[in-house]
């Protein structure tokens, strides 16, 4: 089972690298707004998780460079995820609120919808 999982993981990573979407062309103002947003979010993920790949691909399509933490290989990231989000489940997006509080969002579709909602007004300007 371990060998099969390892092989599938490598296949997923190769497919991800071959199918990376192009980021939109952004003005300097748009790029600055996107970079500010990127500083407020962190994706806790496993490299070969298909749902994590889905979120990373969506962020690339939006031109949003996500900060990522590998909750599988990085014990500190795993502990942050468990303590902050309440469980070790990926993908999980940590959203730093303006108030200083953090909001933890699970589920790839919810994360992608949130990112689209945040980035779309910036891109459409």
PDB file of N, CA and C in Angstrom, residues 35-93:
ATOM      1  N   UNK A  35      -0.635  40.845  -3.692  1.00  0.00           N
ATOM      2  CA  UNK A  35       0.442  40.517  -2.750  1.00  0.00           C
ATOM      3  C   UNK A  35       0.029  40.806  -1.310  1.00  0.00           C
ATOM      4  N   UNK A  36      -0.718  41.871  -1.104  1.00  0.00           N
ATOM      5  CA  UNK A  36      -1.227  42.187   0.237  1.00  0.00           C
ATOM      6  C   UNK A  36      -2.177  41.083   0.709  1.00  0.00           C
ATOM      7  N   UNK A  37      -3.043  40.638  -0.167  1.00  0.00           N
ATOM      8  CA  UNK A  37      -3.955  39.541   0.166  1.00  0.00           C
ATOM      9  C   UNK A  37      -3.166  38.268   0.473  1.00  0.00           C
ATOM     10  N   UNK A  38      -2.139  37.994  -0.312  1.00  0.00           N
ATOM     11  CA  UNK A  38      -1.331  36.781  -0.115  1.00  0.00           C
ATOM     12  C   UNK A  38      -0.675  36.753   1.263  1.00  0.00           C
ATOM     13  N   UNK A  39      -0.359  37.919   1.797  1.00  0.00           N
ATOM     14  CA  UNK A  39       0.257  37.987   3.120  1.00  0.00           C
ATOM     15  C   UNK A  39      -0.731  37.636   4.230  1.00  0.00           C
ATOM     16  N   UNK A  40      -2.008  37.649   3.923  1.00  0.00           N
ATOM     17  CA  UNK A  40      -3.038  37.399   4.932  1.00  0.00           C
ATOM     18  C   UNK A  40      -3.496  35.946   4.973  1.00  0.00           C
ATOM     19  N   UNK A  41      -3.028  35.126   4.033  1.00  0.00           N
ATOM     20  CA  UNK A  41      -3.497  33.737   3.971  1.00  0.00           C
ATOM     21  C   UNK A  41      -2.321  32.767   3.888  1.00  0.00           C
ATOM     22  N   UNK A  42      -2.527  31.609   4.485  1.00  0.00           N
ATOM     23  CA  UNK A  42      -1.539  30.526   4.425  1.00  0.00           C
ATOM     24  C   UNK A  42      -2.288  29.226   4.188  1.00  0.00           C
ATOM     25  N   UNK A  43      -1.815  28.450   3.233  1.00  0.00           N
ATOM     26  CA  UNK A  43      -2.427  27.160   2.930  1.00  0.00           C
ATOM     27  C   UNK A  43      -1.643  26.056   3.626  1.00  0.00           C
ATOM     28  N   UNK A  44      -2.307  25.352   4.530  1.00  0.00           N
ATOM     29  CA  UNK A  44      -1.751  24.157   5.145  1.00  0.00           C
ATOM     30  C   UNK A  44      -2.144  22.998   4.240  1.00  0.00           C
ATOM     31  N   UNK A  45      -1.155  22.210   3.837  1.00  0.00           N
ATOM     32  CA  UNK A  45      -1.406  21.232   2.783  1.00  0.00           C
ATOM     33  C   UNK A  45      -0.433  20.071   2.867  1.00  0.00           C
ATOM     34  N   UNK A  46      -0.727  19.049   2.089  1.00  0.00           N
ATOM     35  CA  UNK A  46       0.202  17.951   1.808  1.00  0.00           C
ATOM     36  C   UNK A  46       0.532  18.107   0.329  1.00  0.00           C
ATOM     37  N   UNK A  47       1.763  17.961  -0.043  1.00  0.00           N
ATOM     38  CA  UNK A  47       2.194  18.209  -1.420  1.00  0.00           C
ATOM     39  C   UNK A  47       1.397  17.412  -2.448  1.00  0.00           C
ATOM     40  N   UNK A  48       1.172  16.121  -2.205  1.00  0.00           N
ATOM     41  CA  UNK A  48       0.536  15.269  -3.212  1.00  0.00           C
ATOM     42  C   UNK A  48      -0.956  15.052  -2.983  1.00  0.00           C
ATOM     43  N   UNK A  49      -1.561  15.816  -2.100  1.00  0.00           N
ATOM     44  CA  UNK A  49      -3.011  15.708  -1.864  1.00  0.00           C
ATOM     45  C   UNK A  49      -3.750  16.311  -3.062  1.00  0.00           C
ATOM     46  N   UNK A  50      -4.622  15.538  -3.715  1.00  0.00           N
ATOM     47  CA  UNK A  50      -5.321  16.064  -4.903  1.00  0.00           C
ATOM     48  C   UNK A  50      -6.162  17.310  -4.612  1.00  0.00           C
ATOM     49  N   UNK A  51      -6.739  17.394  -3.433  1.00  0.00           N
ATOM     50  CA  UNK A  51      -7.556  18.570  -3.096  1.00  0.00           C
ATOM     51  C   UNK A  51      -6.671  19.789  -2.842  1.00  0.00           C
ATOM     52  N   UNK A  52      -5.470  19.559  -2.324  1.00  0.00           N
ATOM     53  CA  UNK A  52      -4.502  20.645  -2.143  1.00  0.00           C
ATOM     54  C   UNK A  52      -4.003  21.135  -3.493  1.00  0.00           C
ATOM     55  N   UNK A  53      -3.759  20.198  -4.405  1.00  0.00           N
ATOM     56  CA  UNK A  53      -3.357  20.550  -5.769  1.00  0.00           C
ATOM     57  C   UNK A  53      -4.440  21.421  -6.406  1.00  0.00           C
ATOM     58  N   UNK A  54      -5.677  21.044  -6.208  1.00  0.00           N
ATOM     59  CA  UNK A  54      -6.815  21.797  -6.763  1.00  0.00           C
ATOM     60  C   UNK A  54      -6.782  23.250  -6.274  1.00  0.00           C
ATOM     61  N   UNK A  55      -6.512  23.456  -4.986  1.00  0.00           N
ATOM     62  CA  UNK A  55      -6.445  24.808  -4.424  1.00  0.00           C
ATOM     63  C   UNK A  55      -5.228  25.554  -4.974  1.00  0.00           C
ATOM     64  N   UNK A  56      -4.088  24.890  -5.033  1.00  0.00           N
ATOM     65  CA  UNK A  56      -2.883  25.547  -5.565  1.00  0.00           C
ATOM     66  C   UNK A  56      -3.078  25.955  -7.020  1.00  0.00           C
ATOM     67  N   UNK A  57      -3.700  25.098  -7.812  1.00  0.00           N
ATOM     68  CA  UNK A  57      -3.946  25.425  -9.228  1.00  0.00           C
ATOM     69  C   UNK A  57      -4.893  26.624  -9.348  1.00  0.00           C
ATOM     70  N   UNK A  58      -5.929  26.648  -8.510  1.00  0.00           N
ATOM     71  CA  UNK A  58      -6.874  27.768  -8.535  1.00  0.00           C
ATOM     72  C   UNK A  58      -6.172  29.071  -8.159  1.00  0.00           C
ATOM     73  N   UNK A  59      -5.287  29.012  -7.170  1.00  0.00           N
ATOM     74  CA  UNK A  59      -4.582  30.232  -6.759  1.00  0.00           C
ATOM     75  C   UNK A  59      -3.647  30.715  -7.871  1.00  0.00           C
ATOM     76  N   UNK A  60      -3.014  29.782  -8.574  1.00  0.00           N
ATOM     77  CA  UNK A  60      -2.152  30.175  -9.701  1.00  0.00           C
ATOM     78  C   UNK A  60      -2.975  30.849 -10.799  1.00  0.00           C
ATOM     79  N   UNK A  61      -4.139  30.294 -11.067  1.00  0.00           N
ATOM     80  CA  UNK A  61      -5.021  30.857 -12.101  1.00  0.00           C
ATOM     81  C   UNK A  61      -5.430  32.287 -11.745  1.00  0.00           C
ATOM     82  N   UNK A  62      -5.551  32.548 -10.446  1.00  0.00           N
ATOM     83  CA  UNK A  62      -5.915  33.890  -9.979  1.00  0.00           C
ATOM     84  C   UNK A  62      -4.705  34.823  -9.885  1.00  0.00           C
ATOM     85  N   UNK A  63      -3.512  34.258  -9.998  1.00  0.00           N
ATOM     86  CA  UNK A  63      -2.309  35.059  -9.851  1.00  0.00           C
ATOM     87  C   UNK A  63      -1.967  35.330  -8.397  1.00  0.00           C
ATOM     88  N   UNK A  64      -2.507  34.518  -7.492  1.00  0.00           N
ATOM     89  CA  UNK A  64      -2.311  34.691  -6.058  1.00  0.00           C
ATOM     90  C   UNK A  64      -1.229  33.738  -5.556  1.00  0.00           C
ATOM     91  N   UNK A  65      -0.070  34.266  -5.206  1.00  0.00           N
ATOM     92  CA  UNK A  65       1.004  33.403  -4.705  1.00  0.00           C
ATOM     93  C   UNK A  65       0.727  32.999  -3.253  1.00  0.00           C
ATOM     94  N   UNK A  66       0.275  31.780  -3.056  1.00  0.00           N
ATOM     95  CA  UNK A  66      -0.066  31.321  -1.711  1.00  0.00           C
ATOM     96  C   UNK A  66       1.167  30.926  -0.920  1.00  0.00           C
ATOM     97  N   UNK A  67       1.208  31.351   0.323  1.00  0.00           N
ATOM     98  CA  UNK A  67       2.184  30.822   1.260  1.00  0.00           C
ATOM     99  C   UNK A  67       1.674  29.447   1.653  1.00  0.00           C
ATOM    100  N   UNK A  68       2.531  28.440   1.599  1.00  0.00           N
ATOM    101  CA  UNK A  68       2.100  27.090   1.943  1.00  0.00           C
ATOM    102  C   UNK A  68       2.946  26.535   3.075  1.00  0.00           C
ATOM    103  N   UNK A  69       2.320  25.672   3.850  1.00  0.00           N
ATOM    104  CA  UNK A  69       3.009  24.932   4.900  1.00  0.00           C
ATOM    105  C   UNK A  69       2.648  23.469   4.732  1.00  0.00           C
ATOM    106  N   UNK A  70       3.655  22.627   4.736  1.00  0.00           N
ATOM    107  CA  UNK A  70       3.461  21.192   4.556  1.00  0.00           C
ATOM    108  C   UNK A  70       3.180  20.549   5.904  1.00  0.00           C
ATOM    109  N   UNK A  71       1.917  20.275   6.176  1.00  0.00           N
ATOM    110  CA  UNK A  71       1.503  19.718   7.457  1.00  0.00           C
ATOM    111  C   UNK A  71       1.828  18.236   7.582  1.00  0.00           C
ATOM    112  N   UNK A  72       2.356  17.649   6.522  1.00  0.00           N
ATOM    113  CA  UNK A  72       2.756  16.244   6.579  1.00  0.00           C
ATOM    114  C   UNK A  72       4.216  16.116   7.020  1.00  0.00           C
ATOM    115  N   UNK A  73       5.066  16.955   6.478  1.00  0.00           N
ATOM    116  CA  UNK A  73       6.505  16.847   6.745  1.00  0.00           C
ATOM    117  C   UNK A  73       7.024  17.835   7.780  1.00  0.00           C
ATOM    118  N   UNK A  74       6.302  18.915   8.016  1.00  0.00           N
ATOM    119  CA  UNK A  74       6.736  19.956   8.951  1.00  0.00           C
ATOM    120  C   UNK A  74       5.933  19.818  10.248  1.00  0.00           C
ATOM    121  N   UNK A  75       6.571  19.308  11.295  1.00  0.00           N
ATOM    122  CA  UNK A  75       5.879  19.043  12.558  1.00  0.00           C
ATOM    123  C   UNK A  75       5.320  20.320  13.179  1.00  0.00           C
ATOM    124  N   UNK A  76       6.036  21.439  13.019  1.00  0.00           N
ATOM    125  CA  UNK A  76       5.533  22.709  13.552  1.00  0.00           C
ATOM    126  C   UNK A  76       4.258  23.139  12.829  1.00  0.00           C
ATOM    127  N   UNK A  77       4.241  22.996  11.509  1.00  0.00           N
ATOM    128  CA  UNK A  77       3.045  23.338  10.734  1.00  0.00           C
ATOM    129  C   UNK A  77       1.880  22.434  11.126  1.00  0.00           C
ATOM    130  N   UNK A  78       2.170  21.157  11.332  1.00  0.00           N
ATOM    131  CA  UNK A  78       1.131  20.205  11.740  1.00  0.00           C
ATOM    132  C   UNK A  78       0.530  20.619  13.090  1.00  0.00           C
ATOM    133  N   UNK A  79       1.384  21.016  14.020  1.00  0.00           N
ATOM    134  CA  UNK A  79       0.908  21.450  15.340  1.00  0.00           C
ATOM    135  C   UNK A  79       0.103  22.745  15.241  1.00  0.00           C
ATOM    136  N   UNK A  80       0.569  23.685  14.424  1.00  0.00           N
ATOM    137  CA  UNK A  80      -0.178  24.938  14.211  1.00  0.00           C
ATOM    138  C   UNK A  80      -1.572  24.634  13.677  1.00  0.00           C
ATOM    139  N   UNK A  81      -1.644  23.731  12.700  1.00  0.00           N
ATOM    140  CA  UNK A  81      -2.915  23.364  12.088  1.00  0.00           C
ATOM    141  C   UNK A  81      -3.843  22.729  13.114  1.00  0.00           C
ATOM    142  N   UNK A  82      -3.314  21.811  13.891  1.00  0.00           N
ATOM    143  CA  UNK A  82      -4.143  21.127  14.886  1.00  0.00           C
ATOM    144  C   UNK A  82      -4.607  22.077  15.985  1.00  0.00           C
ATOM    145  N   UNK A  83      -3.712  22.928  16.466  1.00  0.00           N
ATOM    146  CA  UNK A  83      -4.076  23.860  17.536  1.00  0.00           C
ATOM    147  C   UNK A  83      -4.992  24.974  17.043  1.00  0.00           C
ATOM    148  N   UNK A  84      -4.686  25.521  15.870  1.00  0.00           N
ATOM    149  CA  UNK A  84      -5.475  26.640  15.353  1.00  0.00           C
ATOM    150  C   UNK A  84      -6.780  26.214  14.719  1.00  0.00           C
ATOM    151  N   UNK A  85      -6.705  25.197  13.871  1.00  0.00           N
ATOM    152  CA  UNK A  85      -7.890  24.756  13.145  1.00  0.00           C
ATOM    153  C   UNK A  85      -8.703  23.698  13.877  1.00  0.00           C
ATOM    154  N   UNK A  86      -8.068  23.048  14.832  1.00  0.00           N
ATOM    155  CA  UNK A  86      -8.794  22.051  15.610  1.00  0.00           C
ATOM    156  C   UNK A  86      -8.607  20.619  15.145  1.00  0.00           C
ATOM    157  N   UNK A  87      -8.002  20.435  13.985  1.00  0.00           N
ATOM    158  CA  UNK A  87      -7.768  19.085  13.474  1.00  0.00           C
ATOM    159  C   UNK A  87      -6.717  19.124  12.369  1.00  0.00           C
ATOM    160  N   UNK A  88      -6.109  17.981  12.136  1.00  0.00           N
ATOM    161  CA  UNK A  88      -5.129  17.866  11.058  1.00  0.00           C
ATOM    162  C   UNK A  88      -5.866  17.339   9.839  1.00  0.00           C
ATOM    163  N   UNK A  89      -6.349  18.275   9.034  1.00  0.00           N
ATOM    164  CA  UNK A  89      -7.074  17.955   7.807  1.00  0.00           C
ATOM    165  C   UNK A  89      -6.656  19.000   6.778  1.00  0.00           C
ATOM    166  N   UNK A  90      -6.342  18.549   5.591  1.00  0.00           N
ATOM    167  CA  UNK A  90      -5.921  19.465   4.541  1.00  0.00           C
ATOM    168  C   UNK A  90      -6.802  19.280   3.309  1.00  0.00           C
ATOM    169  N   UNK A  91      -6.901  20.299   2.483  1.00  0.00           N
ATOM    170  CA  UNK A  91      -6.330  21.622   2.631  1.00  0.00           C
ATOM    171  C   UNK A  91      -7.058  22.436   3.698  1.00  0.00           C
ATOM    172  N   UNK A  92      -6.313  23.347   4.277  1.00  0.00           N
ATOM    173  CA  UNK A  92      -6.872  24.285   5.247  1.00  0.00           C
ATOM    174  C   UNK A  92      -6.234  25.638   5.000  1.00  0.00           C
ATOM    175  N   UNK A  93      -7.057  26.645   4.867  1.00  0.00           N
ATOM    176  CA  UNK A  93      -6.569  28.002   4.645  1.00  0.00           C
ATOM    177  C   UNK A  93      -6.679  28.785   5.945  1.00  0.00           C
TER     178      UNK A  93
END
